Tab-separated table of C-alpha atoms in Angstrom:
chain	number	residue	atom	x	y	z
A	305	MET	CA	212.937	-18.364	15.351
A	306	GLN	CA	215.638	-16.756	16.959
A	307	ALA	CA	217.993	-14.464	16.061
A	308	CYS	CA	221.226	-14.385	17.070
A	309	LEU	CA	222.825	-11.204	18.556
A	310	PRO	CA	226.663	-10.054	19.510
A	311	GLY	CA	228.069	-13.012	21.660
A	312	ASN	CA	226.145	-15.116	20.086
A	313	ILE	CA	222.807	-14.747	22.377
A	314	LYS	CA	220.326	-15.977	20.990
A	315	ILE	CA	216.983	-13.911	21.200
A	316	PRO	CA	213.181	-14.860	20.419
A	317	LEU	CA	212.371	-12.683	17.025
A	318	PRO	CA	208.985	-10.940	19.203
A	319	LEU	CA	212.430	-9.318	20.713
A	320	THR	CA	214.509	-8.981	17.807
A	321	VAL	CA	211.182	-7.207	15.759
A	322	GLN	CA	211.054	-4.900	18.817
A	323	LEU	CA	214.485	-3.609	18.233
A	324	CYS	CA	214.110	-3.238	15.019
A	325	MET	CA	211.744	-1.011	15.858
A	326	LEU	CA	213.566	1.258	17.561
A	327	PRO	CA	214.133	3.341	14.524
A	328	SER	CA	210.586	4.227	14.092
A	329	ILE	CA	209.812	5.272	17.831
A	330	ILE	CA	212.810	7.639	18.021
A	331	LYS	CA	211.413	9.183	14.794
A	332	LEU	CA	207.975	9.846	16.733
A	333	ALA	CA	209.784	10.881	19.375
A	334	LYS	CA	211.058	14.062	17.596
A	335	GLY	CA	207.554	14.982	17.360
A	336	GLU	CA	205.642	15.814	20.050
A	337	LYS	CA	205.740	12.303	21.923
A	338	MET	CA	207.947	11.625	24.125
A	339	VAL	CA	208.826	8.066	25.165
A	340	ASN	CA	210.368	6.571	28.225
A	341	LYS	CA	211.255	2.790	27.542
A	342	ALA	CA	214.480	0.476	28.885
A	343	LEU	CA	215.497	-2.555	27.266
A	344	LEU	CA	217.804	-4.499	29.204
A	345	ILE	CA	219.826	-8.068	29.141
A	346	GLY	CA	221.529	-8.718	31.765
A	347	ARG	CA	221.880	-11.229	34.640
A	348	LEU	CA	220.051	-11.396	38.202
A	349	GLY	CA	222.620	-9.954	41.431
A	350	LYS	CA	220.654	-11.900	43.664
A	351	ASP	CA	217.175	-13.770	43.338
A	352	PRO	CA	214.016	-11.586	43.757
A	353	GLU	CA	212.786	-9.900	46.579
A	354	VAL	CA	208.868	-10.216	47.093
A	355	ARG	CA	207.027	-8.318	48.822
A	356	TYR	CA	203.230	-6.937	48.991
A	357	THR	CA	201.398	-3.384	49.034
A	358	PRO	CA	199.151	-2.547	51.733
A	359	ASP	CA	196.232	-3.850	49.953
A	360	GLY	CA	197.755	-7.478	48.944
A	361	MET	CA	199.540	-6.972	45.588
A	362	MET	CA	202.612	-8.986	44.836
A	363	VAL	CA	206.077	-6.818	44.043
A	364	THR	CA	209.093	-8.347	42.866
A	365	ASN	CA	212.435	-6.241	43.282
A	366	PHE	CA	215.795	-7.558	41.878
A	367	ASN	CA	219.163	-6.136	41.078
A	368	LEU	CA	219.870	-6.558	37.070
A	369	ALA	CA	223.577	-6.442	35.959
A	370	THR	CA	224.678	-5.681	32.852
A	371	ASP	CA	228.553	-5.707	31.562
A	372	GLU	CA	230.134	-3.229	28.821
A	373	GLN	CA	233.824	-4.047	27.682
A	374	TRP	CA	235.880	-2.018	25.375
A	375	LYS	CA	239.898	-1.830	25.416
A	376	ASP	CA	242.119	0.665	26.971
A	377	LYS	CA	244.803	2.582	25.966
A	378	SER	CA	247.294	0.356	26.274
A	379	GLY	CA	244.570	-2.488	24.958
A	380	GLN	CA	243.892	-4.027	28.036
A	381	ARG	CA	240.337	-5.764	27.981
A	382	VAL	CA	238.415	-3.233	30.317
A	383	GLN	CA	235.036	-4.124	32.101
A	384	LYS	CA	231.893	-2.605	33.762
A	385	THR	CA	229.416	-3.491	35.047
A	386	GLU	CA	225.967	-1.615	35.277
A	387	TRP	CA	223.360	-2.521	37.962
A	388	HIS	CA	219.660	-2.086	37.272
A	389	ARG	CA	217.175	-1.812	39.649
A	390	ILE	CA	214.171	-3.471	38.489
A	391	VAL	CA	210.610	-3.765	40.070
A	392	THR	CA	207.310	-5.765	38.741
A	393	PHE	CA	203.698	-6.045	40.378
A	394	GLY	CA	200.589	-8.206	39.972
A	395	LYS	CA	201.201	-11.109	37.086
A	396	LEU	CA	204.422	-9.945	36.271
A	397	ALA	CA	205.685	-10.076	39.880
A	398	GLU	CA	204.288	-13.711	40.688
A	399	ILE	CA	206.550	-14.858	37.352
A	400	CYS	CA	209.413	-13.428	38.224
A	401	GLY	CA	208.635	-14.442	42.085
A	402	ASN	CA	208.223	-17.767	40.649
A	403	TYR	CA	210.896	-18.488	38.391
A	404	LEU	CA	213.788	-16.679	38.634
A	405	ASN	CA	217.247	-16.495	40.537
A	406	LYS	CA	220.846	-15.258	40.842
A	407	GLY	CA	222.297	-15.925	37.824
A	408	LYS	CA	219.490	-16.100	35.629
A	409	LEU	CA	219.522	-14.008	32.264
A	410	VAL	CA	216.834	-12.421	31.149
A	411	PHE	CA	215.370	-9.255	28.854
A	412	VAL	CA	213.108	-6.842	30.479
A	413	GLU	CA	211.633	-4.273	28.998
A	414	GLY	CA	209.870	-1.114	31.020
A	415	ARG	CA	210.166	2.426	31.824
A	416	ILE	CA	211.971	4.578	33.600
A	417	GLN	CA	211.073	5.949	37.380
A	418	THR	CA	212.025	7.837	39.767
A	419	ARG	CA	210.786	7.895	43.309
A	420	SER	CA	210.838	9.341	46.561
A	421	TRP	CA	210.643	8.449	50.282
A	422	GLU	CA	211.687	9.727	53.856
A	423	ASP	CA	214.050	7.429	55.623
A	424	LYS	CA	214.107	6.721	59.361
A	425	ASP	CA	216.122	10.156	60.251
A	426	GLY	CA	213.672	12.164	58.418
A	427	ASN	CA	216.075	12.451	55.100
A	428	LYS	CA	213.977	12.404	51.539
A	429	ARG	CA	215.954	9.884	49.579
A	430	TYR	CA	215.133	8.979	46.199
A	431	THR	CA	215.329	5.686	44.135
A	432	THR	CA	215.547	5.076	40.310
A	433	GLU	CA	214.693	2.107	39.051
A	434	ILE	CA	212.534	0.139	35.618
A	435	VAL	CA	209.158	-0.702	36.084
A	436	ALA	CA	209.037	-3.664	34.237
A	437	ALA	CA	206.261	-4.068	31.730
A	438	ASN	CA	207.221	-7.356	30.401
A	439	MET	CA	210.108	-10.303	30.929
A	440	GLN	CA	211.645	-13.232	29.421
A	441	MET	CA	213.731	-15.576	30.210
A	442	LEU	CA	216.745	-16.171	28.058
A	443	ASP	CA	218.503	-19.261	29.945
A	444	SER	CA	218.040	-22.817	29.381
A	445	LYS	CA	215.689	-24.634	31.562
A	446	GLY	CA	218.094	-25.419	34.802
A	447	GLN	CA	220.838	-22.475	33.479
A	448	GLY	CA	221.113	-19.629	35.716
A	449	ARG	CA	221.610	-20.366	39.530
A	450	GLY	CA	224.581	-19.893	40.891
A	451	GLN	CA	225.890	-18.274	37.763
A	452	GLU	CA	227.936	-14.394	38.697
A	453	PRO	CA	227.055	-11.549	36.953
A	454	ALA	CA	230.856	-11.113	34.823
A	455	GLY	CA	232.144	-7.942	36.211
A	456	ASP	CA	233.806	-7.443	39.785
A	457	GLU	CA	231.050	-5.382	41.047
A	458	ARG	CA	228.290	-6.599	43.481
A	459	PHE	CA	225.364	-5.249	43.816
A	460	PRO	CA	224.366	-2.207	45.700
A	461	SER	CA	222.963	-2.602	48.617
A	462	ASP	CA	218.645	-2.129	48.781
A	463	THR	CA	217.993	0.933	50.415
A	464	GLY	CA	213.911	0.430	50.339
A	465	THR	CA	211.925	-0.986	52.411
A	466	GLY	CA	209.721	-3.981	53.468
A	467	VAL	CA	206.178	-2.507	52.515
A	468	ILE	CA	205.820	-0.091	49.603
A	469	PRO	CA	203.123	2.513	51.064
A	470	GLU	CA	200.256	2.924	48.871
A	471	ASP	CA	201.138	6.383	47.287
A	472	ASP	CA	204.805	4.687	45.583
A	473	VAL	CA	202.586	2.507	43.946
A	474	PRO	CA	202.551	4.139	40.004
A	475	PHE	CA	199.358	3.564	39.352
């Protein structure tokens, strides 16, 4: 069973249920509990990058584009692309590394994390990313490869290194 979002994007019903639960989550957040949850639907800017932690756990990183459109004061259509850095670990990383590719439309659910590291010149650097807990492919089989995000912008270059230090792994 599927539901239809604006723009005729069809999504599986469990995702629709999650989206409908947002008001309940917000009510919980007004109490003493806090929520760190990101829900995104977008397209990959390039194929995922596969890496391994020092202890051998698979990690994938990819950039996800989400587009926003509106009309300006003169009636011209304006489009803005926002890029999100996504990181996955373990089994989800294996799935992303094996099945995702540039242009693929995906749903990602996760938490927002900011981490820091020192670059080769000793400067402290920061990056904000979504640590994915769930991912669902939304394209039909065979779609995705070679499709570009709709905006004119291209994904920003990766500022990370090839191996994640053990103290950067979030668990």
